[in-house]
Amino acid sequence: MEDLSGALNSISLGQKDSELVDSFGLYVVTWNVASAEPPDDVYSLLHLSSPKKPDIYVIGLQEVRAAPLKFVSDLVFDDSWSHLFLSTLAPLGYVKVTSIRMQGLLLLFFSKLDHVPFIRDIQTTYTRTGLYGYWGNKGGVSIRLSFYGHMLCFLNCHLTAHMNNASHRVDEFEHILDAQIFDANNTPRILDHKAVFWFGDLNFRIADHGMHFIRTCITSQRFNLLWPKDQLTMMKEKETVLQKFEEGPLDFQPTYKFDLNSDSYDTSGKKRKPAWCDRILWRVLSKSLQEGVVEDGCDKEEQKKTREEDFPLRVTQECYTGKMDYNISDHKPVVAIFCLELRKMYDTPLVHVCAEGDWSADLDALISYSPLQSFSSGAWDWIGLYEVGFKSISDYITYTWVKDDQVAFIDELFQVYVSKDDIPVRGGECVLCYYSSNLQCIVGISQPFKVQGSRAAIEEGCLPENIDGLNQAVAS
């Protein structure tokens, strides 16, 4: 299997056209898990042994178990797959920024904490294509957002199956592109975004070749002999909507269809031919928008809104491979590592937030915050108290309303109140996060600070004197 270390280590700062640009590592996973429960760990899948970690993980799953009772419980609690990725990535400094699920389709977006205040304009949506659009076993789920001012969209699809449905798969994809509308003036549709990453179980097969020839090519690793008959490759030659999507070479063995808990291709009576069903493609919006050339049906007035400083954004694929060491499904997962090179549109958070004085569960506390840039502060904005290493935006310990709990306002410096009853009695290392209800995202994060445990609880013998002591007590 291809070594990913060099790809991850290659992601660094650089100079492009005499302008400083920043580089960010993006790690994309797609996997049809065939209703299986998660494996014991996903360290190999996420390549966590590398000393250089990506800035963003985007994980798209298909056929997550969606039985009615299971699906209802997953809406209330994190599903087992989300829980595994959360518990794996959170200790490494990643936060789940957002996610979306439609029956068996699940899309997760994780970011290093440092980037979270610069991820804005987050929206999610979905499109059903199963059973004439009424059933969500097939279709697409998407996450769109602004990353340092550059609009990105991630689309996870599960398209219709079977060899003779190649054209229908393209029709489904076009329907998803047409159906998904975002509440945004400049980027209302998927293809309006600066960069689009399209992945999933796209279900395209290898046409014409017989089973013996395909398996011989796989055994000899002469994958290139199969490329001309890959249905997605063939459809790109005649379908305009596909032609602007790029894909790395398929220099890994087909990821479908395997016997469960095995590395052997289908030995059942059906003996389905191996295929590259699981794919990751991307598309970068052309600079022609700023040169007055009409693209993708956009009118010229809309194009004028595209600012010169919005560019450049460069996407380079560093690695594209299958992960053959996972065998709980009849599909193998596929991963791609990208380098995003861009010039930040902003590098200051919207809000500066900090904890005032000493914090403990015995005293009421104050939070100070001040806007660093103009933005629309909403009546439902709040500041959450989180433990260092929190897993997701919803993982707060407590929160205070910015407007309702305000106690002071001096020269753009605001203070809000937190009751001691809401501060955790056991203490620990914490941060404060300002959440904008209008932007639907965190727009400011404090420096970590210490919350002292309750003295009364310690004196009563209920708690050790610090969080480390508590952990030791629990362990013993």
Coordinates of C-alpha atoms in Angstrom, one line a residue:
M1 CA 0.0 0.0 0.0
E2 CA 1.2 3.5 -0.8
D3 CA 3.0 5.2 2.1
L4 CA 1.2 8.4 3.1
S5 CA 3.9 9.9 5.3
G6 CA 5.6 11.8 2.5
A7 CA 2.3 13.3 1.4
L8 CA 1.4 14.5 4.9
N9 CA 4.8 15.9 5.5
S10 CA 4.8 17.8 2.2
I11 CA 2.1 20.2 3.5
S12 CA 3.8 23.4 4.5
L13 CA 3.9 27.2 3.9
G14 CA 5.1 28.4 0.5
Q15 CA 5.5 31.4 -1.8
K16 CA 3.4 31.5 -5.0
D17 CA 3.7 34.3 -7.5
S18 CA 5.6 36.5 -5.0
E19 CA 2.6 36.4 -2.6
L20 CA 2.6 34.5 0.7
V21 CA 0.1 31.8 0.7
D22 CA -0.8 29.3 3.5
S23 CA -1.1 25.6 2.9
F24 CA -3.5 23.3 4.7
G25 CA -3.8 19.6 4.7
L26 CA -7.2 18.1 3.8
Y27 CA -7.8 14.4 4.4
V28 CA -10.9 12.9 2.8
V29 CA -12.3 9.4 3.5
T30 CA -15.1 7.6 1.7
W31 CA -16.4 4.2 2.8
N32 CA -19.5 2.1 2.2
V33 CA -19.6 0.3 5.5
A34 CA -22.5 -2.1 4.5
S35 CA -24.4 -1.6 7.8
A36 CA -21.5 -3.0 9.8
E37 CA -20.6 -1.8 13.2
P38 CA -17.2 0.1 13.4
P39 CA -13.9 -1.6 13.7
D40 CA -11.9 -1.5 17.0
D41 CA -9.9 1.5 15.8
V42 CA -9.4 3.7 12.7
Y43 CA -5.8 4.7 13.3
S44 CA -4.6 3.2 10.0
L45 CA -7.6 4.6 8.1
L46 CA -6.8 8.2 9.3
H47 CA -3.1 7.6 9.1
L48 CA -2.6 8.8 12.7
S49 CA 0.9 7.4 12.9
S50 CA 2.2 10.3 10.8
P51 CA 3.9 13.1 12.8
K52 CA 2.4 15.7 10.5
K53 CA -1.4 15.7 10.9
P54 CA -3.8 17.3 8.4
D55 CA -5.7 20.4 9.3
I56 CA -9.1 19.0 8.2
Y57 CA -10.7 15.6 8.1
V58 CA -13.8 15.1 6.0
I59 CA -15.3 11.6 6.4
G60 CA -18.2 10.4 4.2
L61 CA -19.8 7.0 4.9
Q62 CA -22.5 5.2 3.1
E63 CA -24.9 2.4 4.3
V64 CA -24.5 3.3 7.9
R65 CA -27.0 1.0 9.6
A66 CA -30.3 2.7 9.3
A67 CA -32.9 0.4 10.8
P68 CA -35.9 2.5 12.2
L69 CA -35.1 2.1 15.9
K70 CA -31.4 2.4 15.3
F71 CA -31.8 5.6 13.3
V72 CA -34.1 7.2 15.9
S73 CA -31.6 6.5 18.6
D74 CA -28.8 7.9 16.4
L75 CA -30.7 11.2 16.1
V76 CA -30.7 11.6 19.9
F77 CA -27.2 10.2 20.5
D78 CA -24.2 10.1 18.3
D79 CA -24.2 7.0 16.1
S80 CA -21.4 4.4 16.8
W81 CA -19.4 5.6 13.7
S82 CA -19.5 9.2 14.7
H83 CA -18.6 8.3 18.3
L84 CA -15.6 6.4 17.1
F85 CA -14.2 9.2 15.0
L86 CA -15.0 11.7 17.8
S87 CA -13.2 9.7 20.5
T88 CA -10.3 9.1 18.1
L89 CA -9.7 12.7 16.9
A90 CA -10.7 14.8 19.9
P91 CA -7.6 13.8 22.0
L92 CA -5.5 14.9 19.0
G93 CA -6.9 18.4 19.0
Y94 CA -9.7 18.1 16.4
V95 CA -13.3 19.3 16.8
K96 CA -16.3 18.1 15.0
V97 CA -17.5 21.4 13.4
T98 CA -20.6 20.0 11.7
S99 CA -22.2 16.8 10.3
I100 CA -25.2 15.7 8.4
R101 CA -27.0 12.4 8.1
M102 CA -29.7 11.1 5.8
Q103 CA -30.5 7.5 6.7
G104 CA -27.4 5.6 5.7
L105 CA -25.4 8.6 4.4
L106 CA -23.2 10.3 7.0
L107 CA -20.8 13.2 6.4
L108 CA -18.5 14.5 9.2
F109 CA -16.3 17.6 9.2
F110 CA -13.4 17.8 11.7
S111 CA -10.9 20.6 12.1
K112 CA -8.0 21.5 14.2
L113 CA -9.2 23.8 17.0
D114 CA -7.0 26.7 15.7
H115 CA -9.0 26.9 12.5
V116 CA -12.5 26.8 14.0
P117 CA -13.0 30.6 14.4
F118 CA -12.2 30.9 10.7
I119 CA -14.7 28.4 9.5
R120 CA -17.9 30.3 8.8
D121 CA -21.1 30.4 6.8
I122 CA -21.7 26.7 7.5
Q123 CA -24.8 25.1 5.9
T124 CA -25.8 21.5 5.3
T125 CA -28.4 19.9 3.1
Y126 CA -29.4 16.6 1.5
T127 CA -31.2 15.2 -1.5
R128 CA -33.0 11.8 -1.8
T129 CA -32.9 9.9 -5.0
G130 CA -34.1 6.5 -3.9
L131 CA -37.6 5.3 -4.7
Y132 CA -38.2 8.2 -7.1
G133 CA -36.9 10.8 -4.6
Y134 CA -39.0 9.6 -1.6
W135 CA -36.4 7.4 0.1
G136 CA -33.0 8.3 1.4
N137 CA -31.1 5.1 0.9
K138 CA -29.6 6.8 -2.2
G139 CA -28.8 10.4 -2.8
G140 CA -26.4 13.0 -1.5
V141 CA -25.5 15.0 1.6
S142 CA -23.4 18.1 1.6
I143 CA -21.6 20.5 3.8
R144 CA -20.6 24.0 2.6
L145 CA -18.6 26.5 4.5
S146 CA -16.2 29.4 4.2
F147 CA -12.6 28.4 5.2
Y148 CA -10.5 31.6 5.7
G149 CA -12.9 33.3 3.3
H150 CA -12.8 30.7 0.5
M151 CA -16.1 28.9 -0.2
L152 CA -15.7 25.1 -0.1
C153 CA -18.4 22.4 -0.6
F154 CA -18.2 18.7 0.3
L155 CA -20.7 16.3 -1.3
N156 CA -21.0 12.7 -0.2
C157 CA -23.1 10.6 -2.6
H158 CA -24.5 7.1 -2.9
L159 CA -25.7 6.6 -6.4
T160 CA -27.8 3.8 -8.0
A161 CA -26.2 0.4 -8.4
H162 CA -25.7 -2.2 -11.3
M163 CA -23.7 -2.3 -14.4
N164 CA -26.3 -1.0 -16.9
N165 CA -27.1 2.2 -14.9
A166 CA -24.1 4.4 -15.8
S167 CA -26.2 7.1 -17.5
H168 CA -28.7 7.0 -14.7
R169 CA -25.9 7.6 -12.2
V170 CA -25.0 10.8 -14.1
D171 CA -28.6 11.9 -14.1
E172 CA -28.8 11.4 -10.3
F173 CA -25.7 13.5 -9.9
E174 CA -27.1 16.3 -12.0
H175 CA -30.3 16.1 -10.1
I176 CA -28.4 16.5 -6.8
L177 CA -26.5 19.5 -8.1
D178 CA -29.8 21.1 -9.2
A179 CA -31.7 20.3 -6.1
Q180 CA -29.3 21.5 -3.4
I181 CA -29.8 25.2 -2.9
F182 CA -28.0 27.2 -0.1
D183 CA -29.1 30.4 1.6
A184 CA -26.3 32.5 0.1
N185 CA -26.2 35.2 -2.6
N186 CA -22.9 34.4 -4.2
T187 CA -22.8 30.6 -3.8
P188 CA -26.4 29.3 -3.9
R189 CA -25.5 26.1 -5.7
I190 CA -22.8 23.5 -5.3
L191 CA -20.9 24.4 -8.4
D192 CA -20.7 28.1 -7.4
H193 CA -18.2 27.3 -4.6
K194 CA -14.5 27.9 -5.0
A195 CA -13.7 24.2 -4.6
V196 CA -16.0 21.2 -4.6
F197 CA -15.0 17.8 -3.4
W198 CA -17.3 15.0 -4.6
F199 CA -17.0 11.5 -3.2
G200 CA -18.8 8.4 -2.1
D201 CA -20.0 5.1 -3.4
L202 CA -20.6 6.4 -7.0
N203 CA -21.2 2.8 -8.1
F204 CA -19.5 3.1 -11.5
R205 CA -18.3 -0.3 -12.8
I206 CA -15.8 -1.7 -15.2
A207 CA -17.6 -2.4 -18.5
D208 CA -16.9 -5.0 -21.2
H209 CA -14.0 -6.9 -19.7
G210 CA -14.6 -10.4 -18.3
M211 CA -13.9 -11.5 -14.8
H212 CA -10.7 -13.4 -15.7
F213 CA -9.1 -10.4 -17.5
I214 CA -10.0 -8.0 -14.6
R215 CA -8.6 -10.3 -11.9
T216 CA -5.5 -10.9 -13.9
C217 CA -4.9 -7.2 -14.2
I218 CA -5.4 -6.8 -10.5
T219 CA -3.1 -9.6 -9.6
S220 CA -0.4 -8.2 -11.9
Q221 CA -1.2 -4.6 -10.7
R222 CA -1.6 -3.5 -14.3
F223 CA -4.6 -1.3 -13.3
N224 CA -4.0 1.0 -16.3
L225 CA -5.4 -1.7 -18.6
L226 CA -8.7 -1.4 -16.9
W227 CA -9.0 2.4 -16.9
P228 CA -10.4 2.8 -20.4
K229 CA -13.4 0.7 -19.5
D230 CA -14.1 2.3 -16.2
Q231 CA -17.6 3.8 -16.5
L232 CA -16.9 7.1 -14.8
T233 CA -13.8 7.6 -17.0
M234 CA -15.9 6.9 -20.1
M235 CA -18.8 9.1 -19.0
K236 CA -16.4 12.0 -18.4
E237 CA -15.6 12.0 -22.1
K238 CA -19.2 12.9 -23.1
E239 CA -20.9 14.4 -20.0
T240 CA -20.1 18.2 -19.6
V241 CA -21.0 18.2 -15.9
L242 CA -18.3 15.7 -15.2
Q243 CA -15.5 17.2 -17.3
K244 CA -14.4 19.9 -14.9
F245 CA -14.0 17.4 -12.1
E246 CA -10.5 16.0 -11.6
E247 CA -9.4 12.7 -10.2
G248 CA -6.1 11.2 -9.4
P249 CA -4.9 8.0 -11.1
L250 CA -6.6 4.8 -10.0
D251 CA -3.3 3.2 -9.0
F252 CA -4.9 0.9 -6.4
Q253 CA -6.9 -2.2 -6.7
P254 CA -10.7 -1.9 -7.1
T255 CA -12.4 -1.5 -3.8
Y256 CA -15.6 -3.5 -4.5
K257 CA -16.8 -6.3 -4.2
F258 CA -15.2 -8.3 -1.4
D259 CA -16.4 -11.2 0.7
L260 CA -17.1 -10.0 4.2
N261 CA -14.2 -10.3 6.7
S262 CA -11.9 -11.2 3.8
D263 CA -9.5 -9.9 1.2
S264 CA -11.0 -12.1 -1.5
Y265 CA -13.2 -10.7 -4.2
D266 CA -16.8 -12.0 -4.5
T267 CA -16.9 -15.8 -4.4
S268 CA -20.7 -15.9 -4.1
G269 CA -22.9 -17.3 -6.9
K270 CA -23.3 -13.8 -8.3
K271 CA -19.5 -13.4 -8.6
R272 CA -19.8 -9.6 -9.2
K273 CA -16.9 -8.1 -11.1
P274 CA -14.4 -5.9 -9.1
A275 CA -14.9 -2.2 -9.7
W276 CA -13.8 1.2 -8.5
C277 CA -17.2 2.1 -7.0
D278 CA -15.6 4.3 -4.3
R279 CA -14.2 7.5 -5.6
I280 CA -13.0 11.0 -4.6
L281 CA -13.0 13.8 -7.2
W282 CA -12.6 17.6 -7.0
R283 CA -13.3 20.7 -9.0
V284 CA -11.8 24.2 -8.6
L285 CA -13.7 27.2 -9.9
S286 CA -11.9 28.7 -12.9
K287 CA -10.4 32.2 -12.8
S288 CA -12.4 32.9 -15.9
L289 CA -15.1 34.3 -13.6
Q290 CA -13.0 37.3 -12.8
E291 CA -12.2 37.7 -16.5
G292 CA -15.8 38.1 -17.6
V293 CA -16.3 34.7 -19.1
V294 CA -19.6 33.1 -18.5
E295 CA -19.3 29.7 -16.7
D296 CA -21.8 27.2 -15.6
G297 CA -24.8 29.4 -16.6
C298 CA -23.9 32.3 -14.2
D299 CA -24.8 35.7 -15.5
K300 CA -22.1 38.4 -15.8
E301 CA -23.6 40.6 -13.1
E302 CA -23.2 37.7 -10.6
Q303 CA -19.6 37.2 -11.8
K304 CA -18.7 40.8 -11.1
K305 CA -19.2 40.1 -7.4
T306 CA -16.2 37.8 -7.4
R307 CA -13.4 39.8 -6.0
E308 CA -9.8 39.8 -7.3
E309 CA -8.6 39.0 -3.8
D310 CA -10.7 35.8 -3.6
F311 CA -8.0 34.1 -5.6
P312 CA -5.8 32.2 -5.6
L313 CA -7.0 28.8 -4.3
R314 CA -5.0 25.9 -5.5
V315 CA -5.9 22.3 -4.8
T316 CA -3.2 19.6 -5.2
Q317 CA -3.8 15.9 -4.6
E318 CA -0.9 14.4 -2.6
C319 CA -2.2 10.9 -2.3
Y320 CA -5.2 8.7 -3.6
T321 CA -5.4 5.1 -2.5
G322 CA -7.5 2.3 -1.1
K323 CA -7.1 1.1 2.5
M324 CA -7.2 -2.7 2.0
D325 CA -6.6 -3.6 5.7
Y326 CA -10.2 -3.1 6.6
N327 CA -12.6 -6.0 5.8
I328 CA -15.8 -5.5 7.8
S329 CA -17.6 -4.4 4.6
D330 CA -17.8 -5.6 1.0
H331 CA -16.2 -2.3 0.1
K332 CA -12.7 -1.1 1.1
P333 CA -12.4 2.5 2.2
V334 CA -10.7 5.1 -0.1
V335 CA -8.7 8.1 1.1
A336 CA -7.3 11.1 -0.6
I337 CA -4.9 13.7 0.8
F338 CA -5.0 17.2 -0.6
C339 CA -3.0 20.3 -0.1
L340 CA -5.1 23.5 -0.1
E341 CA -2.9 26.5 -1.0
L342 CA -4.7 29.8 -0.4
R343 CA -4.3 33.4 0.7
K344 CA -6.3 34.0 3.8
M345 CA -9.1 36.6 3.4
Y346 CA -8.8 37.2 7.2
D347 CA -6.6 35.9 10.0
T348 CA -8.3 37.6 13.0
P349 CA -11.3 36.1 14.7
L350 CA -14.5 38.1 14.9
V351 CA -14.5 38.2 18.7
H352 CA -11.8 38.2 21.4
V353 CA -13.1 36.3 24.5
C354 CA -11.4 35.7 27.8
A355 CA -12.1 34.5 31.4
E356 CA -11.8 37.3 34.0
G357 CA -9.9 36.5 37.2
D358 CA -9.8 33.1 39.0
W359 CA -12.5 30.6 38.2
S360 CA -13.9 28.1 40.6
A361 CA -17.1 26.4 41.4
D362 CA -17.4 28.4 44.6
L363 CA -17.6 31.8 43.0
D364 CA -19.7 33.5 40.3
A365 CA -17.5 34.3 37.3
L366 CA -17.2 36.9 34.6
I367 CA -16.4 36.6 30.9
S368 CA -15.1 39.5 28.9
Y369 CA -15.5 39.8 25.1
S370 CA -14.9 42.4 22.5
P371 CA -15.7 42.4 18.7
L372 CA -12.5 42.6 16.6
Q373 CA -14.5 43.1 13.4
S374 CA -17.9 44.2 12.5
F375 CA -20.5 41.4 12.4
S376 CA -24.2 40.9 13.1
S377 CA -24.5 39.9 16.7
G378 CA -27.7 38.1 17.3
A379 CA -30.0 37.9 20.3
W380 CA -29.3 34.2 20.6
D381 CA -25.5 34.4 20.6
W382 CA -23.9 32.6 23.5
I383 CA -20.6 31.8 25.1
G384 CA -19.9 28.2 26.0
L385 CA -17.5 26.8 28.6
Y386 CA -15.7 23.7 27.2
E387 CA -13.1 21.4 28.6
V388 CA -9.8 21.4 26.7
G389 CA -10.0 18.6 24.2
F390 CA -13.8 18.9 23.7
K391 CA -15.2 16.8 20.8
S392 CA -17.8 19.0 19.1
I393 CA -19.5 22.4 19.3
S394 CA -22.4 20.8 21.2
D395 CA -20.0 19.4 23.8
Y396 CA -20.1 22.5 26.1
I397 CA -20.3 22.2 29.9
T398 CA -22.4 25.2 30.3
Y399 CA -23.2 28.4 28.5
T400 CA -24.3 32.0 29.1
W401 CA -26.4 34.2 26.8
V402 CA -24.5 37.2 25.5
K403 CA -27.4 39.6 25.6
D404 CA -29.5 38.3 28.6
D405 CA -26.5 37.8 31.0
Q406 CA -24.6 41.0 30.1
V407 CA -23.5 42.9 33.2
A408 CA -21.1 45.6 31.8
F409 CA -20.3 47.4 28.6
I410 CA -17.4 49.8 28.3
D411 CA -15.9 51.0 25.0
E412 CA -16.6 47.8 23.0
L413 CA -15.7 45.7 26.0
F414 CA -18.6 43.6 27.2
Q415 CA -18.8 41.4 30.3
V416 CA -21.3 38.6 30.9
Y417 CA -22.1 36.7 34.1
V418 CA -21.7 32.9 34.8
S419 CA -23.3 31.5 38.0
K420 CA -21.1 29.4 40.2
D421 CA -23.8 26.8 40.1
D422 CA -23.1 26.2 36.4
I423 CA -19.3 25.8 36.9
P424 CA -18.1 22.2 37.2
V425 CA -17.3 21.3 40.8
R426 CA -14.4 19.1 39.7
G427 CA -12.5 21.8 37.9
G428 CA -10.0 21.3 35.0
E429 CA -8.5 23.0 32.0
C430 CA -11.1 24.9 30.0
V431 CA -11.7 27.3 27.1
L432 CA -14.5 29.7 26.3
C433 CA -16.1 29.8 22.8
Y434 CA -18.3 32.6 21.4
Y435 CA -21.0 31.1 19.2
S436 CA -22.8 33.3 16.6
S437 CA -26.4 32.3 16.1
N438 CA -26.5 34.3 12.8
L439 CA -23.4 32.7 11.3
Q440 CA -24.1 29.3 12.9
C441 CA -20.5 28.9 14.0
I442 CA -17.9 29.7 16.7
V443 CA -16.3 33.1 16.0
G444 CA -13.9 33.4 19.0
I445 CA -12.0 31.0 21.3
S446 CA -10.2 32.0 24.5
Q447 CA -6.8 30.9 25.7
P448 CA -7.0 27.8 28.0
F449 CA -7.4 28.6 31.7
K450 CA -7.7 26.7 34.9
V451 CA -11.0 26.2 36.7
Q452 CA -10.5 25.3 40.4
G453 CA -12.6 22.6 41.9
S454 CA -15.1 23.3 44.6
R455 CA -13.3 23.8 48.0
A456 CA -16.4 22.7 49.9
A457 CA -16.5 19.4 47.9
I458 CA -12.8 18.9 48.5
E459 CA -13.2 19.5 52.3
E460 CA -16.1 17.1 52.5
G461 CA -13.9 14.5 50.8
C462 CA -16.0 14.2 47.7
L463 CA -13.3 15.4 45.4
P464 CA -9.5 15.3 45.3
E465 CA -7.7 18.7 45.1
N466 CA -7.3 18.8 41.4
I467 CA -8.4 17.1 38.2
D468 CA -5.3 14.9 38.1
G469 CA -6.2 13.6 41.5
L470 CA -9.7 13.0 40.4
N471 CA -8.5 11.0 37.5
Q472 CA -6.2 8.9 39.8
A473 CA -9.1 8.3 42.2
V474 CA -11.4 7.1 39.3
A475 CA -8.6 4.9 38.0
S476 CA -8.1 3.3 41.4

